[in-house]
Short mmCIF file of C-alpha atoms in Angstrom, two decimals:
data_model
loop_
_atom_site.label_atom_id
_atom_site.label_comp_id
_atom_site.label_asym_id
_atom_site.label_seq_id
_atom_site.Cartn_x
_atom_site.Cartn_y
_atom_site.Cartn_z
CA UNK A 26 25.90 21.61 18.06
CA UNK A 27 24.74 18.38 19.64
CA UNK A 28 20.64 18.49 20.09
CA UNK A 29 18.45 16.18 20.41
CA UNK A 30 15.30 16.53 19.04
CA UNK A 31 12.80 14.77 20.36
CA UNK A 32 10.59 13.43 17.13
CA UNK A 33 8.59 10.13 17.36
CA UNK A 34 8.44 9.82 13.70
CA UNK A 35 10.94 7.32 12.02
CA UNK A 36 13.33 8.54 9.96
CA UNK A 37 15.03 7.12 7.20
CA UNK A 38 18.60 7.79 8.50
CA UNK A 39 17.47 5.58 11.73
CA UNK A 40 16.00 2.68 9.47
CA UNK A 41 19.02 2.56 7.30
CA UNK A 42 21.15 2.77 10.25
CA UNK A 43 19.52 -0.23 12.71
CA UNK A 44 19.01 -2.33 9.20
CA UNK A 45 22.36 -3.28 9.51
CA UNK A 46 22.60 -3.45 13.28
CA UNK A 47 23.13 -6.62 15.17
CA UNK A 48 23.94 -7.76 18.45
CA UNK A 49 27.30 -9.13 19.19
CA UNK A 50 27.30 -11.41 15.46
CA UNK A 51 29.35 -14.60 15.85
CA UNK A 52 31.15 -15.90 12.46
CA UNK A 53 31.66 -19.42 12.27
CA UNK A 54 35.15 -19.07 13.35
CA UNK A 55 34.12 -17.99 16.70
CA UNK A 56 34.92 -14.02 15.77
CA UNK A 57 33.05 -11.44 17.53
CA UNK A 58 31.79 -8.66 15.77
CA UNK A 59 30.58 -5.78 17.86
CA UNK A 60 28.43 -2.72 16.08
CA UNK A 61 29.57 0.67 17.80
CA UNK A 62 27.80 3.27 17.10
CA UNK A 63 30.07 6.33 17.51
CA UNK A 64 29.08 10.56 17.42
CA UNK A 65 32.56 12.03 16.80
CA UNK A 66 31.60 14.38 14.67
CA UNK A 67 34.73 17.01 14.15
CA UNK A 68 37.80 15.60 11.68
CA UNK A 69 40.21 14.84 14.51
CA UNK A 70 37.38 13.33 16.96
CA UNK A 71 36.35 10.74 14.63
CA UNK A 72 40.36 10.03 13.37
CA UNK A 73 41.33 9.59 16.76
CA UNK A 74 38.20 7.15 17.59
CA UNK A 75 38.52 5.20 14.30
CA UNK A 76 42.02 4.88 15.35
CA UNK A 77 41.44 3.24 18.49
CA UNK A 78 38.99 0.63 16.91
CA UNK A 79 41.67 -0.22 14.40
CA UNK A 80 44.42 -0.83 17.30
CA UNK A 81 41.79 -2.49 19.54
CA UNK A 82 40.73 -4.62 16.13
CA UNK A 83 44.44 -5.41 15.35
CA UNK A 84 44.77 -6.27 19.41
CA UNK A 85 41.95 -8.86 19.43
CA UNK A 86 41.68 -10.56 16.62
CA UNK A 87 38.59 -12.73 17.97
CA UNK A 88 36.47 -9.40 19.07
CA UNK A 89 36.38 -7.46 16.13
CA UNK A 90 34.46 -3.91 16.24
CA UNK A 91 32.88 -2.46 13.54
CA UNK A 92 32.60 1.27 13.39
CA UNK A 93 28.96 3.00 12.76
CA UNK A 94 29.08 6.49 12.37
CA UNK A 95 25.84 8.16 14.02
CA UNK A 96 24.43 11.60 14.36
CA UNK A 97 24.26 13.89 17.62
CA UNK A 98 20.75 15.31 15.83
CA UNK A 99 19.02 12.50 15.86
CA UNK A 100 20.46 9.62 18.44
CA UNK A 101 17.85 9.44 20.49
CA UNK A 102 15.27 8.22 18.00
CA UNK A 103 17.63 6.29 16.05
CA UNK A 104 17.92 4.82 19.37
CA UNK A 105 14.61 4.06 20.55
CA UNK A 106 14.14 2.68 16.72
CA UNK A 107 16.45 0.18 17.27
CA UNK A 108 15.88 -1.07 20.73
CA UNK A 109 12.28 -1.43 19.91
CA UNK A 110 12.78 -3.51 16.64
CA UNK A 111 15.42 -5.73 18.53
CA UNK A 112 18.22 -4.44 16.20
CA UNK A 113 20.37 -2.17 18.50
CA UNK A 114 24.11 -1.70 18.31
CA UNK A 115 26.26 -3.20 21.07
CA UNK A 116 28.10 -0.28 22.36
CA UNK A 117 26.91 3.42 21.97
CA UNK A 118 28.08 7.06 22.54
CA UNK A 119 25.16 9.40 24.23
CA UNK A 120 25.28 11.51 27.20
CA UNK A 121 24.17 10.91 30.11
CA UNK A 122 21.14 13.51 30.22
CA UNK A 123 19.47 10.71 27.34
CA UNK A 124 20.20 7.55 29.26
CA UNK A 125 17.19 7.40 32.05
CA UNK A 126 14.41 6.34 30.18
CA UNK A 127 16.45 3.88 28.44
CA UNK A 128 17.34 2.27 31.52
CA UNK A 129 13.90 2.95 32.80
CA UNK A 130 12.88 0.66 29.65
CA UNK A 131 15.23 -2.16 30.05
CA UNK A 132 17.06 -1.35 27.59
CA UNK A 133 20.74 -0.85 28.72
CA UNK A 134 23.20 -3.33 30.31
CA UNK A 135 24.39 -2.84 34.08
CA UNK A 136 27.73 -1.91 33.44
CA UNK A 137 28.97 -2.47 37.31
CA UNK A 138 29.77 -6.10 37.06
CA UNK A 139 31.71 -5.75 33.71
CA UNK A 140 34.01 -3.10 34.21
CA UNK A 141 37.87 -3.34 35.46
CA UNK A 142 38.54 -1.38 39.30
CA UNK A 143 40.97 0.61 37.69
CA UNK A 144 38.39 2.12 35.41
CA UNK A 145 36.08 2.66 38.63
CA UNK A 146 38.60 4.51 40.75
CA UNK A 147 40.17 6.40 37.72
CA UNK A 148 36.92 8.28 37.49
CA UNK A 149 35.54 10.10 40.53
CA UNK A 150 32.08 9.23 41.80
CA UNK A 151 30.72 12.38 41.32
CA UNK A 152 30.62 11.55 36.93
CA UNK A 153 29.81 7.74 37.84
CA UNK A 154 26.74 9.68 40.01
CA UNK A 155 25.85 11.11 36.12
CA UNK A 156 25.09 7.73 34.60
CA UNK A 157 23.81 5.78 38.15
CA UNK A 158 20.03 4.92 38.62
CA UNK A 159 18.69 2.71 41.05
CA UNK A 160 21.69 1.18 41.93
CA UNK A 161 22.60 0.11 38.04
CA UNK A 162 25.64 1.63 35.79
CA UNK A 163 24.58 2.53 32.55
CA UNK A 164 27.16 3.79 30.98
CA UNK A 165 30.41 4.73 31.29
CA UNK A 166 31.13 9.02 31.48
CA UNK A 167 34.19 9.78 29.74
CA UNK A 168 34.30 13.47 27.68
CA UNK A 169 32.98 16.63 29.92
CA UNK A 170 32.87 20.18 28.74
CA UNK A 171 32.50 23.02 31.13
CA UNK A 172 31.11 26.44 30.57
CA UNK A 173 33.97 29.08 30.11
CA UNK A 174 34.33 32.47 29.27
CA UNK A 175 35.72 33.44 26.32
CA UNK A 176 37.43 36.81 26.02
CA UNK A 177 39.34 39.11 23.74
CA UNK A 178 42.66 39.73 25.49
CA UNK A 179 43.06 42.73 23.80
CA UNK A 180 39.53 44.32 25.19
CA UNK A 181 39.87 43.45 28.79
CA UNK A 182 43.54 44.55 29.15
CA UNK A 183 42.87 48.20 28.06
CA UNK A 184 39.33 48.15 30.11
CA UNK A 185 41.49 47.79 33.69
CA UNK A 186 39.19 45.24 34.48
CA UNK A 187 40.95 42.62 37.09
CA UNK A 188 41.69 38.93 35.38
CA UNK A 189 39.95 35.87 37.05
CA UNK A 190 41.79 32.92 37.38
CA UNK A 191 40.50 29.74 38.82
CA UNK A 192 42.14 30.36 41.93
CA UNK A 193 40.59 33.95 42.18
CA UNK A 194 37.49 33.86 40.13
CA UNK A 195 34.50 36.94 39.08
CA UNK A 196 32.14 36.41 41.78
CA UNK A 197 28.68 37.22 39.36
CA UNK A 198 28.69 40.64 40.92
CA UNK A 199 32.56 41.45 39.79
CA UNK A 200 31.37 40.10 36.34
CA UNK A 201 28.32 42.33 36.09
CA UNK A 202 30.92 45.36 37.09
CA UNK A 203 32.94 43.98 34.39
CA UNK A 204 30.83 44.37 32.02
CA UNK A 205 30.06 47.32 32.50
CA UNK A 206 33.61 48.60 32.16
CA UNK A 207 33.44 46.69 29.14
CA UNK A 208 30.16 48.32 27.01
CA UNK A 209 30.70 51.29 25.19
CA UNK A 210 30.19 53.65 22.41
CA UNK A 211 33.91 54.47 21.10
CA UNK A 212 32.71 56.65 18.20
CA UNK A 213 30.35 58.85 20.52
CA UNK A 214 27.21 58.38 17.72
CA UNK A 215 25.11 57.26 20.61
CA UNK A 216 25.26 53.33 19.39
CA UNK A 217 27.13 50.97 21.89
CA UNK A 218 30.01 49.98 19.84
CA UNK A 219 31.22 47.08 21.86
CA UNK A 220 29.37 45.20 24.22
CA UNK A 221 30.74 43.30 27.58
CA UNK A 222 28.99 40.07 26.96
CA UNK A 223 26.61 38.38 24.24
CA UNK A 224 24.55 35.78 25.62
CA UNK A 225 23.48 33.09 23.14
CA UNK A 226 20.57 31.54 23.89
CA UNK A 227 19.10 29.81 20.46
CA UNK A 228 18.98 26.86 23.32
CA UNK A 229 18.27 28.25 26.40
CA UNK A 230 17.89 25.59 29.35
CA UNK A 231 20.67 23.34 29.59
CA UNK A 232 22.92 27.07 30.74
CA UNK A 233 20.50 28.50 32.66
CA UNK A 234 19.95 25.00 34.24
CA UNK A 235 23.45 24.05 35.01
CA UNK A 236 24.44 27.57 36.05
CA UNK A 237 21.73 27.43 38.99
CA UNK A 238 24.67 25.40 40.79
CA UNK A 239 27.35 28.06 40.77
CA UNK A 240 24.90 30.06 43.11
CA UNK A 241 24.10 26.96 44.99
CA UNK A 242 20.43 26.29 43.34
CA UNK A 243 19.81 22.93 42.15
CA UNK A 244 16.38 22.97 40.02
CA UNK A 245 15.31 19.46 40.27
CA UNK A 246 14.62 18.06 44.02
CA UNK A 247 14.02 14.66 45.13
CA UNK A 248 11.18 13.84 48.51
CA UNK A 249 11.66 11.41 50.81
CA UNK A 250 9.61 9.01 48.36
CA UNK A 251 12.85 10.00 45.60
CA UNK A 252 9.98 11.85 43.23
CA UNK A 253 11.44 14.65 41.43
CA UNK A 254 9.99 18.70 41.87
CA UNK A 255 11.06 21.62 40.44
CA UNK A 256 11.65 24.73 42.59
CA UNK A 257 12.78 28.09 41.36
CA UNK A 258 13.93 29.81 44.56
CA UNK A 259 16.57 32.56 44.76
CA UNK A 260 19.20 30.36 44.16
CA UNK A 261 18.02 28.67 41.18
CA UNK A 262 16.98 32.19 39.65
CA UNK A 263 20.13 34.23 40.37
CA UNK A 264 21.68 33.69 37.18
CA UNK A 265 18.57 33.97 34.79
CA UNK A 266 17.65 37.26 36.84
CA UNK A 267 21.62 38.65 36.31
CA UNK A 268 21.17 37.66 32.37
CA UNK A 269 17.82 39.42 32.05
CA UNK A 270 19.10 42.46 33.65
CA UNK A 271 22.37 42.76 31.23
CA UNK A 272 19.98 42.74 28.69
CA UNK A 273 16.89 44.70 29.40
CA UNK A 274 18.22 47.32 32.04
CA UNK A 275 22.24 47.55 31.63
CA UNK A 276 22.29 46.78 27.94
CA UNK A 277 25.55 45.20 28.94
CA UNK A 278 24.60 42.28 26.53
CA UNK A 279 22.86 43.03 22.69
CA UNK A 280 19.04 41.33 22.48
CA UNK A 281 20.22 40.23 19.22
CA UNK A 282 22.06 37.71 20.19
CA UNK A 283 19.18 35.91 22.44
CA UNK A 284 18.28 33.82 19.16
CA UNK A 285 21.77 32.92 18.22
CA UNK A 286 23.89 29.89 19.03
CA UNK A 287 27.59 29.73 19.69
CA UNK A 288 28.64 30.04 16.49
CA UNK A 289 26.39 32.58 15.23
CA UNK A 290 28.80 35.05 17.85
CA UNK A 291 31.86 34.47 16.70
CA UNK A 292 31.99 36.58 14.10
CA UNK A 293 31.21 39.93 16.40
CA UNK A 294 33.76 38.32 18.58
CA UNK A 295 36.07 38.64 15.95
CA UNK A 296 35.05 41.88 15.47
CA UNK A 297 35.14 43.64 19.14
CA UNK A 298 31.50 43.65 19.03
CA UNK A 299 31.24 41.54 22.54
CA UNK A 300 34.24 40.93 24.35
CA UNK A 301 33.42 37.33 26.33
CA UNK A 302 30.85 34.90 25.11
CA UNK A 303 30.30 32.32 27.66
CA UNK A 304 31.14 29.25 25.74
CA UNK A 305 30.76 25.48 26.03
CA UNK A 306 34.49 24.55 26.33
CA UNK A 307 34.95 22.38 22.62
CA UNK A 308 34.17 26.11 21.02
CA UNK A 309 37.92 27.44 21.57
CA UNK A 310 38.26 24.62 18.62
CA UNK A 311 36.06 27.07 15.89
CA UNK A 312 37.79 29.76 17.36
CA UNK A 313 41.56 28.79 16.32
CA UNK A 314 40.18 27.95 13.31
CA UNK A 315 38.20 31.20 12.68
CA UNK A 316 39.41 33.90 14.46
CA UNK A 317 42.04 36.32 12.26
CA UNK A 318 45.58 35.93 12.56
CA UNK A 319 45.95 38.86 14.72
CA UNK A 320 43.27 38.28 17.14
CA UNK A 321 43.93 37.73 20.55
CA UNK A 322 41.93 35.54 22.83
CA UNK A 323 41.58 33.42 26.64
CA UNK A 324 40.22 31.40 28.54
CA UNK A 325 38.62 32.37 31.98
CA UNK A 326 36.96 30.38 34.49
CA UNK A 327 32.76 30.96 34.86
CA UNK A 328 31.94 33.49 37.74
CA UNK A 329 30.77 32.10 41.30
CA UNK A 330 27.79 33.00 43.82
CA UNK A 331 30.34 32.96 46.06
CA UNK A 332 33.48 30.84 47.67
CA UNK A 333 31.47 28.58 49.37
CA UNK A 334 30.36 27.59 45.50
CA UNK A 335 33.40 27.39 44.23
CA UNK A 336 33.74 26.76 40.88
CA UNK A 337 30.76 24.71 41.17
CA UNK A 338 28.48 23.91 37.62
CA UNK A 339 26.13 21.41 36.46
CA UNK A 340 27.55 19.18 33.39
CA UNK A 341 26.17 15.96 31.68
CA UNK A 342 29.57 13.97 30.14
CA UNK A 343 29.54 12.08 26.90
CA UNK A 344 29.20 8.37 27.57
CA UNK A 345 29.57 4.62 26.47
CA UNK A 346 27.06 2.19 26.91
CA UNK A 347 25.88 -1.13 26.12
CA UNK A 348 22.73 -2.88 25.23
CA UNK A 349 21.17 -4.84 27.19
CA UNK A 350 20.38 -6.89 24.07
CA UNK A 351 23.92 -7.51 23.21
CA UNK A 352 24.94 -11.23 23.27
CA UNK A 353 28.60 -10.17 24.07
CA UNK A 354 28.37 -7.37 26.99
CA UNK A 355 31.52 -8.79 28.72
CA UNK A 356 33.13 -8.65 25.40
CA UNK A 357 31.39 -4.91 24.81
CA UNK A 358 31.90 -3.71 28.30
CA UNK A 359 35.86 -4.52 27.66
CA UNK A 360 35.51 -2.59 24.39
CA UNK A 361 34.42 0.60 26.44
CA UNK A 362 37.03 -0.27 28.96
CA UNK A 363 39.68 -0.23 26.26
CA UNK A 364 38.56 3.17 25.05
CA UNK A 365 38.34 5.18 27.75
CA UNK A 366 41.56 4.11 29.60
CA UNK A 367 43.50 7.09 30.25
CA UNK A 368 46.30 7.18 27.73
CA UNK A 369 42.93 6.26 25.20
CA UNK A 370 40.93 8.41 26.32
CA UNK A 371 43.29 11.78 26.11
CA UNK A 372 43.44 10.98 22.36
CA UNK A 373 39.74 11.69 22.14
CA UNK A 374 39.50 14.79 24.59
CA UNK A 375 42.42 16.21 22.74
CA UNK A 376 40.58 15.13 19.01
CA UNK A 377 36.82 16.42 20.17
CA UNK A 378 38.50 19.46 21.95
CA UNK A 379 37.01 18.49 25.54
CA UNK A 380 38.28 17.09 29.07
CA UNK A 381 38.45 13.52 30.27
CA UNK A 382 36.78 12.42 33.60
CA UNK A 383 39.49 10.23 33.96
CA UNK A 384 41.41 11.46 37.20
CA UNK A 385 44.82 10.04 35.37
CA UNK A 386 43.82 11.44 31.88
CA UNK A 387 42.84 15.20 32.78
CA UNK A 388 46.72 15.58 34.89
CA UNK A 389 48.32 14.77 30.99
CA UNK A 390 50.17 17.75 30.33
CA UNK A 391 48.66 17.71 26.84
CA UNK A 392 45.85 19.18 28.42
CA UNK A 393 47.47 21.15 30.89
CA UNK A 394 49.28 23.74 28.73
CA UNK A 395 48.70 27.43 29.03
CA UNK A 396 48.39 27.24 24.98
CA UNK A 397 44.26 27.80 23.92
CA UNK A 398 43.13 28.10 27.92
CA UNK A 399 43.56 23.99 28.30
CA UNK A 400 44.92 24.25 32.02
CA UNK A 401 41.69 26.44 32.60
CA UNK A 402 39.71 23.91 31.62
CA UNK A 403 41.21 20.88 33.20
CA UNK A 404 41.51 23.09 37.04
CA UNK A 405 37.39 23.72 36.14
CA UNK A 406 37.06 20.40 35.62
CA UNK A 407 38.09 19.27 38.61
CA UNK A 408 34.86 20.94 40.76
CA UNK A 409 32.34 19.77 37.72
CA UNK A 410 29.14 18.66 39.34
CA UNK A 411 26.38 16.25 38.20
CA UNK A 412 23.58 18.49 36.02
CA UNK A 413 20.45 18.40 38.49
CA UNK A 414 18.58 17.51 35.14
CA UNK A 415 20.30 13.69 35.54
CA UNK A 416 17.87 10.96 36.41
CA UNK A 417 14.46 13.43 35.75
CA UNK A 418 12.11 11.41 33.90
CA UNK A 419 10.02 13.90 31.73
CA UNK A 420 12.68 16.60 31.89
CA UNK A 421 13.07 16.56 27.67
CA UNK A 422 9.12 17.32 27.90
CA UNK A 423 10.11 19.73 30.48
CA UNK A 424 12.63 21.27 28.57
CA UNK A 425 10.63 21.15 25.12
CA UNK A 426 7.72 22.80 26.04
CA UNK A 427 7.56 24.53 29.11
CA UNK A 428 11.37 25.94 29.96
CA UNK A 429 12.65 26.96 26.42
CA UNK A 430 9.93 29.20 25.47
CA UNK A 431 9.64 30.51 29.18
CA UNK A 432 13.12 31.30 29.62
CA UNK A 433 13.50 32.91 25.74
CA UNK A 434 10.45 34.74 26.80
CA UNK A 435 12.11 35.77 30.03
CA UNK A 436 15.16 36.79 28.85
CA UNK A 437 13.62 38.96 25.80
CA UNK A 438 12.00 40.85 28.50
CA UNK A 439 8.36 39.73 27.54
CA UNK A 440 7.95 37.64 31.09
CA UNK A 441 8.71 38.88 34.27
CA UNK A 442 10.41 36.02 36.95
CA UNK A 443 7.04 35.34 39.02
CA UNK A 444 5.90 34.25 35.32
CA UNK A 445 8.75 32.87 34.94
CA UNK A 446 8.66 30.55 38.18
CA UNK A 447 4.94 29.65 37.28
CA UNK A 448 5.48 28.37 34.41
CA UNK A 449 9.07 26.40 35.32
CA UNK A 450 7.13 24.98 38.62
CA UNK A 451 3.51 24.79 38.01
CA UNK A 452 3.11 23.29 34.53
CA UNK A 453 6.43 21.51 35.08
CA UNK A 454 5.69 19.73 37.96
CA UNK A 455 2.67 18.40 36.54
CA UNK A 456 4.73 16.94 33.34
CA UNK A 457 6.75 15.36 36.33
CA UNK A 458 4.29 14.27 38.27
CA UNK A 459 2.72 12.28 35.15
CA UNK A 460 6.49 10.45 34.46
CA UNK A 461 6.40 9.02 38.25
CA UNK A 462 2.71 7.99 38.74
#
């Protein structure tokens, strides 16, 4: 739902879009006018933000904020457009895998000297670790979204199969079993009927990536001179290997759904066809508003490597930043301030169906109710772990042209993993090594 795609051509949307950007305007009255360029993109999302401006707007009559409504598709070279020509906006929503090279290019404001204590301790260091680089703060992380496991209720109670909680989770073995239990032909014509797991992987890296953690792998490593490698070890490979195997050899999980995306696999949800999709959190949002009246569904935690992983996974929050253009940042750092304090910012995890990093925010028991596997999601949240793609300059060429065709071509069965690991290391190490000459 939210890609980036990495084109260098301009686009119309992005010249129409920084035509009217400015930086910080000042009307003769002394008013402020700050551009934010927001990507709420669902109904309640952009309500709730929209909201906020209007309070904050009504609040400070002499900082006024004017709402820009961008596009997940296409931020980052609406972006780069705009800081380039001078014309960026003031403030700006992103995540924090698209902020190094920005801040590599001078283009972001060090948030550390602008921002309140209270917003510093409310969030623990391991998100501010997601938008750090070389000692600067470039923006500020405020909506996460775990990986979950979606499953029909219905399904895994009349399989046997033991519940995970958060407390007690799947290690990946228990889940493989699972599965198992799970995949079958119920009409005996020889045609699995229902399988234990569909694996979407239109977009393949960013899972397989952040999923490395939860068997302790990490993907990217730093030397002693802080240059980035990639290694693809046992740990890191766990995961992609278990995957692969459900699909090729157990035929837990269908091949057809290696090309779709998230969506694409809700309807066979619906239909018993799979019974868990592993999920990006916001998803139980299409699901209440798709799934038949009678269908049952939860929400279960991501399987482990082990306890000594916990519930361990890579994640890259939604942030806030400011340009380092901006003729207000003060002013625009104690926009972002206002919008992701906690009472704020539980409006927008609750609107864009996601989970604050504010420490204050994610205890709201709004987002701690049983009701649509919220409480799941807030006790995951809580062991959430930098991605290890954060701070890798050249990881979107990385990702682009080396990991998602070697990992589709890995998971269809057409690679083997020592092809596999060539490819990840050998031709990605030397996109790496050309970023950090």
């Amino acid at each position: 739902m939210r890609t980036h795609l990495r084109v260098s051509a301009a686009v119309g949307l992005t010249l129409a879009l920084v035509a009217g950007c400015g930086s910080g305007d000042g009307a003769d009255d002394g008013t402020v006018t700050l551009e934010f360029l927001s990507l709420a993109w669902q109904e309640e999302s952009i309500e709730a933000t929209q909201a906020l401006v209007d309070q904050w707007n009504a609040e400070h009559p002499k900082v006024q904020v004017e709402y820009v409504q961008g596009d997940w598709a296409n931020v980052h070279d609406q972006l780069l457009t705009s800081f380039m020509g001078g014309e960026a906006p003031d403030i700006f929503h992103n995540d924090a895998s698209d902020l190094v090279d920005f801040a590599n290019g001078g283009y972001l404001a060090d948030l550390a000297p602008l921002l309140p204590d209270s917003l510093r301790s409310d969030i623990p260091e391991q998100s501010w670790q997601t938008t750090t680089y070389d000692g600067g703060v470039y923006g500020v992380p405020f909506l996460q979204e775990p990986r979950v496991l979606i499953a029909n209720s219905q399904l895994l109670e009349r399989s046997g199969v033991r519940m995970p909680t958060t407390e007690d989770p799947w290690t990946w073995a228990e889940f493989e079993e699972a599965c198992r239990t799970l995949t079958g032909d119920t009409d005996g014509d020889g045609e699995t009927d229902t399988y234990g797991v569909a694996w979407s992987m239109s977009e393949p890296v960013s899972q397989s990536v952040n999923l490395t953690l939860t068997t302790g792998g990490e993907m990217f490593y730093q030397d002693d001179a802080g240059d980035n490698a990639i290694r693809f070890d046992a740990a890191e490979s766990a995961v992609a290997e278990l995957i692969n195997r459900q699909v090729n050899d157990d035929h837990t999980a269908p091949d057809s759904s290696l090309g779709m995306t998230g969506s694409d696999t809700l309807p066979g949800f619906f239909a018993d066809r799979y019974a868990m999709l592993p999920l990006n959190f916001s998803y139980r949002q299409q699901v209440v508003q798709q799934a038949p009246d009678d269908f049952e569904w939860t929400v279960l935690p991501m399987p482990t490597g082990g306890a000594e992983h916990g519930l361990a996974q890579g994640v890259a929050p939604q942030t806030l930043s400011v340009s380092e253009d901006s003729d207000h940042q003060q002013a625009a750092a104690d926009f972002v301030a206002y919008l992701t304090s906690a009472d704020h910012v539980v409006e927008l995890a609750l609107g864009d169906w996601m989970l604050p990093t504010s420490e204050t925010a994610l205890a709201d028991p709004a987002l701690n109710t049983e009701e649509q596997g919220w409480r799941t999601g807030a006790e995951v949240a809580a062991e959430l772990e930098p991605s290890p793609v954060l701070g890798v300059r050249g990881y979107w060429e990385w990702r682009d042209k080396i990991a998602t065709p070697a990992f589709q071509n890995f998971y269809s069965g057409a690679y083997d993993l020592a092809e596999l690991r060539e490819e990840l290391t050998d031709d990605g190490n030397r996109i790496l090594d050309r970023y950090q000459r």
